[in-house]
PDB file of C-alpha atoms in Angstrom:
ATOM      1  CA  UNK A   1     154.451 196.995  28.091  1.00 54.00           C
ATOM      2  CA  UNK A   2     155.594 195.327  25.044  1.00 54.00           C
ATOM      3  CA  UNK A   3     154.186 192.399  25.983  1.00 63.00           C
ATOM      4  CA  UNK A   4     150.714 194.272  26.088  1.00 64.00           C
ATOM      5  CA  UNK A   5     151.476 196.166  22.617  1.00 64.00           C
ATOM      6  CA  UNK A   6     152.115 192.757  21.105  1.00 65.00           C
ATOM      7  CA  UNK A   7     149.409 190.990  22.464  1.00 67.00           C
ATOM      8  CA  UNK A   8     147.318 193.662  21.155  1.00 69.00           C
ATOM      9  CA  UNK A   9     149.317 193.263  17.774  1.00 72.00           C
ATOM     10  CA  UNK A  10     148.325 189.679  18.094  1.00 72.00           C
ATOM     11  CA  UNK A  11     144.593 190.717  18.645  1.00 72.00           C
ATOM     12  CA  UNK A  12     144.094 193.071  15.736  1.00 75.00           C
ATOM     13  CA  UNK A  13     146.427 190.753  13.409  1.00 76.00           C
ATOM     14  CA  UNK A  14     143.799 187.765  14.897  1.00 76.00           C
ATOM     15  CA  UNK A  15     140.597 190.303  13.987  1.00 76.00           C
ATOM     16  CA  UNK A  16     141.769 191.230  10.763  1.00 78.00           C
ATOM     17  CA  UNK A  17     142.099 187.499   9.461  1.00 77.00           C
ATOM     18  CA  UNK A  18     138.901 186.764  10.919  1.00 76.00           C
ATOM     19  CA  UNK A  19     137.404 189.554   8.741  1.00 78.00           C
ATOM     20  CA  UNK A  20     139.045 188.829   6.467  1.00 78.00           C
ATOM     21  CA  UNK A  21     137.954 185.489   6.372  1.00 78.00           C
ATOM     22  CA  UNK A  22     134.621 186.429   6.695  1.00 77.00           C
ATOM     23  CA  UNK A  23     134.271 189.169   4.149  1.00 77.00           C
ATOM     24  CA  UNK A  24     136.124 186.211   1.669  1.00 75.00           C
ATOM     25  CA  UNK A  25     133.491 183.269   2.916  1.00 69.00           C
ATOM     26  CA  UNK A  26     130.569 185.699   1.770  1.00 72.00           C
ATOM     27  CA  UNK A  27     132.182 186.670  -1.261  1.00 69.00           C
ATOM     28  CA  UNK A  28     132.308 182.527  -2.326  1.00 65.00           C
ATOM     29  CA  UNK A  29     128.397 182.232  -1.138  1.00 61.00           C
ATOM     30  CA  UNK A  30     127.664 185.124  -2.899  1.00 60.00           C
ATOM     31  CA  UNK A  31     129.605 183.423  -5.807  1.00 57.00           C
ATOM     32  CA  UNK A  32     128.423 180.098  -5.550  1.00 53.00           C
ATOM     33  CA  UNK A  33     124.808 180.819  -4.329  1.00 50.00           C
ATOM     34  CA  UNK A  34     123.912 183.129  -7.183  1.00 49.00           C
ATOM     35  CA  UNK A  35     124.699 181.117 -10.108  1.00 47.00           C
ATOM     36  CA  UNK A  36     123.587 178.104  -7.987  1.00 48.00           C
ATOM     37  CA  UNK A  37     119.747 179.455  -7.802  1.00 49.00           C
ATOM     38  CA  UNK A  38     119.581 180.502 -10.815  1.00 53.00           C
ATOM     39  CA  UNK A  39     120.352 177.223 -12.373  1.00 59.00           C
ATOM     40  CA  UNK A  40     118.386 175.279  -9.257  1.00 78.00           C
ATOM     41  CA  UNK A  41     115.343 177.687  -9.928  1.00 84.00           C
ATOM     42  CA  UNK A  42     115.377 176.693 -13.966  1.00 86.00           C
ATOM     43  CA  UNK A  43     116.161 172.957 -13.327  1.00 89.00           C
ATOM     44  CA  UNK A  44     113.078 172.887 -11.140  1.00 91.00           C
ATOM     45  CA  UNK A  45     111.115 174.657 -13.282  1.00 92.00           C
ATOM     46  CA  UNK A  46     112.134 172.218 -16.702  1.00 92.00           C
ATOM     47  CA  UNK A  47     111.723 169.608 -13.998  1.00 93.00           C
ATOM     48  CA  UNK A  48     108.232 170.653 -12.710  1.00 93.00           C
ATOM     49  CA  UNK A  49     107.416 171.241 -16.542  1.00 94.00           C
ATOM     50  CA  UNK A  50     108.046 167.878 -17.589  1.00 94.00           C
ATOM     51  CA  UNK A  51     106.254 166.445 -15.003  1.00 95.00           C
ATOM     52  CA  UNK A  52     103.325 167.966 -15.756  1.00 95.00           C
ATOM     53  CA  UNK A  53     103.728 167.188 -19.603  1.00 95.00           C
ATOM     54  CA  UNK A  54     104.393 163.674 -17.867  1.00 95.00           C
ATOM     55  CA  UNK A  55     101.270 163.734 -15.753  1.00 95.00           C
ATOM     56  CA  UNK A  56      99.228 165.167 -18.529  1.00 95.00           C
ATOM     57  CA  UNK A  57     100.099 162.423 -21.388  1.00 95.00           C
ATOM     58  CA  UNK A  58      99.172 159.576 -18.344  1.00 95.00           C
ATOM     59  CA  UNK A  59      95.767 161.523 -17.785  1.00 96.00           C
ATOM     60  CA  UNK A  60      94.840 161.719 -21.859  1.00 96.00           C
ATOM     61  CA  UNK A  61      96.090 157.632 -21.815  1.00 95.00           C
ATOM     62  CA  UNK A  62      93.614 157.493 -18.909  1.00 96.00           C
ATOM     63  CA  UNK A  63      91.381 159.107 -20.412  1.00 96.00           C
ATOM     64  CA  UNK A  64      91.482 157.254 -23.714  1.00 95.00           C
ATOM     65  CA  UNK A  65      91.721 154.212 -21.941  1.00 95.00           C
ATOM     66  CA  UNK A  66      88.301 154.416 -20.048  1.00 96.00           C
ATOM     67  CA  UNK A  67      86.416 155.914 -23.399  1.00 96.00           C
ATOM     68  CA  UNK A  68      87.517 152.552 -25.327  1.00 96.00           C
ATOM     69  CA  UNK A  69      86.314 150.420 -22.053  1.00 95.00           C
ATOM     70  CA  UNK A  70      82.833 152.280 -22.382  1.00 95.00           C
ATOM     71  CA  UNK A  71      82.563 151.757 -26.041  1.00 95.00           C
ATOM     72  CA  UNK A  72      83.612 148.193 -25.275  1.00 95.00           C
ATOM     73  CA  UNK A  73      81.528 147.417 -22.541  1.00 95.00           C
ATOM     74  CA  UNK A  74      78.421 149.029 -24.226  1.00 94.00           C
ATOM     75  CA  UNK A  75      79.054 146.757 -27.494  1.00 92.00           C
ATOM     76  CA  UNK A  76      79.429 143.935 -24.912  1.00 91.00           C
ATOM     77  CA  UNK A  77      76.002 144.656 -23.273  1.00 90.00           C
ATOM     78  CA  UNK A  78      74.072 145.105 -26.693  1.00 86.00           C
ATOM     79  CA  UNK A  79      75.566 141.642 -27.654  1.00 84.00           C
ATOM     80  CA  UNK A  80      74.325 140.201 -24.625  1.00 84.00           C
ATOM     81  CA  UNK A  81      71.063 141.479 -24.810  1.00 78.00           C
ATOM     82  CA  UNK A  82      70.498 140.653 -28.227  1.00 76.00           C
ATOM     83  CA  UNK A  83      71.171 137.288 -27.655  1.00 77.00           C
ATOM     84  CA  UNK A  84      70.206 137.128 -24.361  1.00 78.00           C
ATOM     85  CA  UNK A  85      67.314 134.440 -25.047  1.00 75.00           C
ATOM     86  CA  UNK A  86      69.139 132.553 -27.338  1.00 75.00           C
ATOM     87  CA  UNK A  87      68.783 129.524 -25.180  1.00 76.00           C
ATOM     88  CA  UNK A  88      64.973 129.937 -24.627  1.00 77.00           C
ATOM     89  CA  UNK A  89      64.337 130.063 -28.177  1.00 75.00           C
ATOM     90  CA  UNK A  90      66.154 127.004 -29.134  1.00 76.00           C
ATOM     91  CA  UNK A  91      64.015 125.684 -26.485  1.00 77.00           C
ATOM     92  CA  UNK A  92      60.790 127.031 -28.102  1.00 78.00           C
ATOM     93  CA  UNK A  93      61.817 126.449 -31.413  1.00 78.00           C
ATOM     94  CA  UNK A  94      61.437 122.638 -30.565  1.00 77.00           C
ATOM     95  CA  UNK A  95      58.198 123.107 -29.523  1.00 78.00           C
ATOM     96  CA  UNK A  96      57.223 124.867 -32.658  1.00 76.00           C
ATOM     97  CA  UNK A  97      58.725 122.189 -35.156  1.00 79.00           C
ATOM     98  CA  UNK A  98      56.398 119.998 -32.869  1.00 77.00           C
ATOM     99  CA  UNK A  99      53.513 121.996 -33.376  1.00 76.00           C
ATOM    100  CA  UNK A 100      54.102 122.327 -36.966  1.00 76.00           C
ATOM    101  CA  UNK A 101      54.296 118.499 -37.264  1.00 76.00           C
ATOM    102  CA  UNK A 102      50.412 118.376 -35.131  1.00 75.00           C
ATOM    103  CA  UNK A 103      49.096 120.441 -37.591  1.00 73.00           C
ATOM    104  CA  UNK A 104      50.042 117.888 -40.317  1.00 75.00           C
ATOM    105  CA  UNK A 105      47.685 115.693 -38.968  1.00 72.00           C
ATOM    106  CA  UNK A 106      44.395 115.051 -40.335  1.00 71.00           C
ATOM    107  CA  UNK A 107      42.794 113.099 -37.972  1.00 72.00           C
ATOM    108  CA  UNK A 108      41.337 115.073 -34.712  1.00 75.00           C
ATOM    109  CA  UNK A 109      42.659 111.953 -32.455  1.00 75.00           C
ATOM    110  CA  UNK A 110      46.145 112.194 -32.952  1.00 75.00           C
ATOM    111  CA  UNK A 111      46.193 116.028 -33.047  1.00 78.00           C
ATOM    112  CA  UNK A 112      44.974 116.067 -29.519  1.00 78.00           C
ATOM    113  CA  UNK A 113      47.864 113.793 -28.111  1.00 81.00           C
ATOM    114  CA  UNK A 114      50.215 116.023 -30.899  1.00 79.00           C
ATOM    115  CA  UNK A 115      49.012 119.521 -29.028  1.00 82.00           C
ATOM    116  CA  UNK A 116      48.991 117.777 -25.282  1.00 83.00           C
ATOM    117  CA  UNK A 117      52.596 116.798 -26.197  1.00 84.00           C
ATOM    118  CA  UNK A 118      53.539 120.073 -27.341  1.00 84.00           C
ATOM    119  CA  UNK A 119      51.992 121.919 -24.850  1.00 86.00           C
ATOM    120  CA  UNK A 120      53.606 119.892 -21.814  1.00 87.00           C
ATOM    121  CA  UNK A 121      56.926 120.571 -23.509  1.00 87.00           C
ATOM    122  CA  UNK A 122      56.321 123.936 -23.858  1.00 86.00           C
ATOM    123  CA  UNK A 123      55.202 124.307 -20.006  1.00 87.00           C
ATOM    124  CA  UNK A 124      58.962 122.094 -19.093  1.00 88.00           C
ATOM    125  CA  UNK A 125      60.897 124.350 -20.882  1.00 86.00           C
ATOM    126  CA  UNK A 126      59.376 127.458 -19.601  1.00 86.00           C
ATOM    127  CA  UNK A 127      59.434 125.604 -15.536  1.00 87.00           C
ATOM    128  CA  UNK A 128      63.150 125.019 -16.336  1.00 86.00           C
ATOM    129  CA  UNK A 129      63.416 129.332 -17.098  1.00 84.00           C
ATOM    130  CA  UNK A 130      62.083 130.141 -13.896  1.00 86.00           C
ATOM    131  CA  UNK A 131      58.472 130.632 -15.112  1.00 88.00           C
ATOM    132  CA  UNK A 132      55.983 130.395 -12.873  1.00 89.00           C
ATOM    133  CA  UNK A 133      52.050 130.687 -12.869  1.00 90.00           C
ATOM    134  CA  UNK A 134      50.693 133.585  -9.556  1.00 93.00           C
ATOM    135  CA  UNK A 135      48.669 131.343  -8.006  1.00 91.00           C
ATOM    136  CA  UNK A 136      45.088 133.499  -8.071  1.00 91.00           C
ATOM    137  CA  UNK A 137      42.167 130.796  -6.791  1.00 87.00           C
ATOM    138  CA  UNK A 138      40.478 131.543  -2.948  1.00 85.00           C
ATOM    139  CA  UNK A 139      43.330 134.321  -2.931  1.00 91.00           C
ATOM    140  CA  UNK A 140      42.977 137.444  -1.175  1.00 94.00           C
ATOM    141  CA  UNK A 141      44.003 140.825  -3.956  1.00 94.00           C
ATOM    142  CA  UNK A 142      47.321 141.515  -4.195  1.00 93.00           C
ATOM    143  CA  UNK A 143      48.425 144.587  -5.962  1.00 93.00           C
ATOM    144  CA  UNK A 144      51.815 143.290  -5.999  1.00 94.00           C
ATOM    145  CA  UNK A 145      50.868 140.325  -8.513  1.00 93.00           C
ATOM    146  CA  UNK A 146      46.615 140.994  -9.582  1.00 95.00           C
ATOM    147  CA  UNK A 147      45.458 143.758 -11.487  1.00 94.00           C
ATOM    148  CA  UNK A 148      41.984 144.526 -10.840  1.00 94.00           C
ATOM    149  CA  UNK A 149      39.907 144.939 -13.838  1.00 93.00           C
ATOM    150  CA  UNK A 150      36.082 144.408 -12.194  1.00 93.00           C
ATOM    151  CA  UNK A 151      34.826 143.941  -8.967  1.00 93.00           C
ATOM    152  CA  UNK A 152      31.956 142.184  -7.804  1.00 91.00           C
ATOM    153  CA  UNK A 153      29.379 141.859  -4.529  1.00 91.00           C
ATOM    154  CA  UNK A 154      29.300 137.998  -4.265  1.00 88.00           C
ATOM    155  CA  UNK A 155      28.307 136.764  -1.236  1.00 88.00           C
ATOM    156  CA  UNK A 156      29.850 133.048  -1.315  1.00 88.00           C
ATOM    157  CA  UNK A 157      33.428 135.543  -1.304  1.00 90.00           C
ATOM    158  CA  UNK A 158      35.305 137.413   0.894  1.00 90.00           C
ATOM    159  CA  UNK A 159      35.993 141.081   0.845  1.00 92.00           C
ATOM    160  CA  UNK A 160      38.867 141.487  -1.708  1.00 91.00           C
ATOM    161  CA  UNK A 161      39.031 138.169  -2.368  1.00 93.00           C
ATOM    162  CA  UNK A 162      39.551 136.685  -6.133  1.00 94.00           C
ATOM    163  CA  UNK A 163      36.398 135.662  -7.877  1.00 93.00           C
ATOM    164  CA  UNK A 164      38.067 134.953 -11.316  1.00 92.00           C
ATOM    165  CA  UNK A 165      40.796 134.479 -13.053  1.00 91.00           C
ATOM    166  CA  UNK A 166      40.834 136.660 -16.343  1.00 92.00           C
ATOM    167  CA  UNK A 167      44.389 136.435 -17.445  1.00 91.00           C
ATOM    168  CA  UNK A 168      47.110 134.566 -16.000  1.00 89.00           C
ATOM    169  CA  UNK A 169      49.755 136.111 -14.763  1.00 90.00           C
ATOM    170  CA  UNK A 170      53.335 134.740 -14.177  1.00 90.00           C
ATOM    171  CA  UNK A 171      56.746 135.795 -12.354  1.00 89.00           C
ATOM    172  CA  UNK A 172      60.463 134.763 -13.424  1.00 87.00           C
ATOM    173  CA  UNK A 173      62.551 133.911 -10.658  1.00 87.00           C
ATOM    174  CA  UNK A 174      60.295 135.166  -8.352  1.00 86.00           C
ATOM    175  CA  UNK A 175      59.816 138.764 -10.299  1.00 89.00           C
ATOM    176  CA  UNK A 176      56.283 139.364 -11.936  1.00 91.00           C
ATOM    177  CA  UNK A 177      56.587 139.674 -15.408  1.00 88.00           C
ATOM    178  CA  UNK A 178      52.956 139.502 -15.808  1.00 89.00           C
ATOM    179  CA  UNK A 179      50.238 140.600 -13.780  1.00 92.00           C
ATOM    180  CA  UNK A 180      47.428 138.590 -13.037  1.00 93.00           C
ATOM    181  CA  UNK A 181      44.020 140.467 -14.674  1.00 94.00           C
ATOM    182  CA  UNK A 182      41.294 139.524 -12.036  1.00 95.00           C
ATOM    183  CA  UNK A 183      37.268 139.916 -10.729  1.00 94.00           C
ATOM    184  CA  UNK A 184      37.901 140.622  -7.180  1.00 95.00           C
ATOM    185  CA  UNK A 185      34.736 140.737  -4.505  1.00 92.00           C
ATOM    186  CA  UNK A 186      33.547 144.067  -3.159  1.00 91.00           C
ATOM    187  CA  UNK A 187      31.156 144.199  -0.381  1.00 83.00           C
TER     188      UNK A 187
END
């Protein structure tokens, strides 16, 4: 019997640390989780708040950035078209200073070979540009390249076929630039 009573002293002593124990391990979460969250929950929020103050300064830099890269590349592209034909005009200007010089000329002989000259430089330069003449003569109509102005029942023609030339027309690099104003057959 005594051994029973004392290993049921033992037992009760043995549960009453254990609650113990227990009831003091709650007691320290209780302690150190409170004070814990609170400052966790106000570190994240001054943390989360600086990011975003972070986050927003990058955006207005962004921001700022890609306004100054507009303004930039707009200057940029009115530069470039302005002097765009910069080279072509130093080209022409040649021919001008040549035509200038022809007109000096007082005898109809030499103002002939002064205009021929001028006028085979002028077609060079404008070759070397990309300029080219749309070919119009025993052509059938192309809307793509003619513009129609009259038409015409001729029978040594086809049907939509160019009769005459009225304006020349011309393409750079392949792109009209000019359409050709022509007398196209009608039957």
């Amino acid at each position: 019997m005594k051994d029973e009573k004392k290993i049921e002293q033992e037992d009760i002593e043995e549960q009453e640390i254990k609650e113990e124990e227990i009831q003091e391990n709650e007691e320290k979460k209780e302690e150190i989780q409170e004070p814990e969250e609170e400052e966790s929950d106000d570190d994240t929020v001054k943390q989360l708040e600086e990011t975003i103050s972070q986050y927003k300064d990058k955006m207005q830099r962004m921001q700022a950035d890609f306004e100054n890269y507009k303004k930039r590349s707009e200057k940029e592209k009115g530069e470039f078209v302005k002097y765009a034909n910069e080279g072509l005009i130093l080209k022409v200007l040649e021919a001008y200073e040549d035509l200038e010089r022809a007109l000096e000329v007082k005898e109809d002989k030499n103002l002939r070979e002064g205009v021929e000259l001028i006028y085979k430089k002028m077609t060079k330069i404008l070759e070397d540009e990309g300029v080219e003449e749309i070919e119009t003569e025993h052509q059938k109509f192309d809307p793509y390249k003619h513009e129609a102005l009259m038409t015409e029942n001729n029978e040594d023609y086809e049907n939509n076929e160019i009769i005459q030339d009225l304006q020349k027309g011309y393409t750079l690099n392949s792109k009209v630039i000019r359409y050709s104003k022509v007398k196209v057959c009608k039957k």
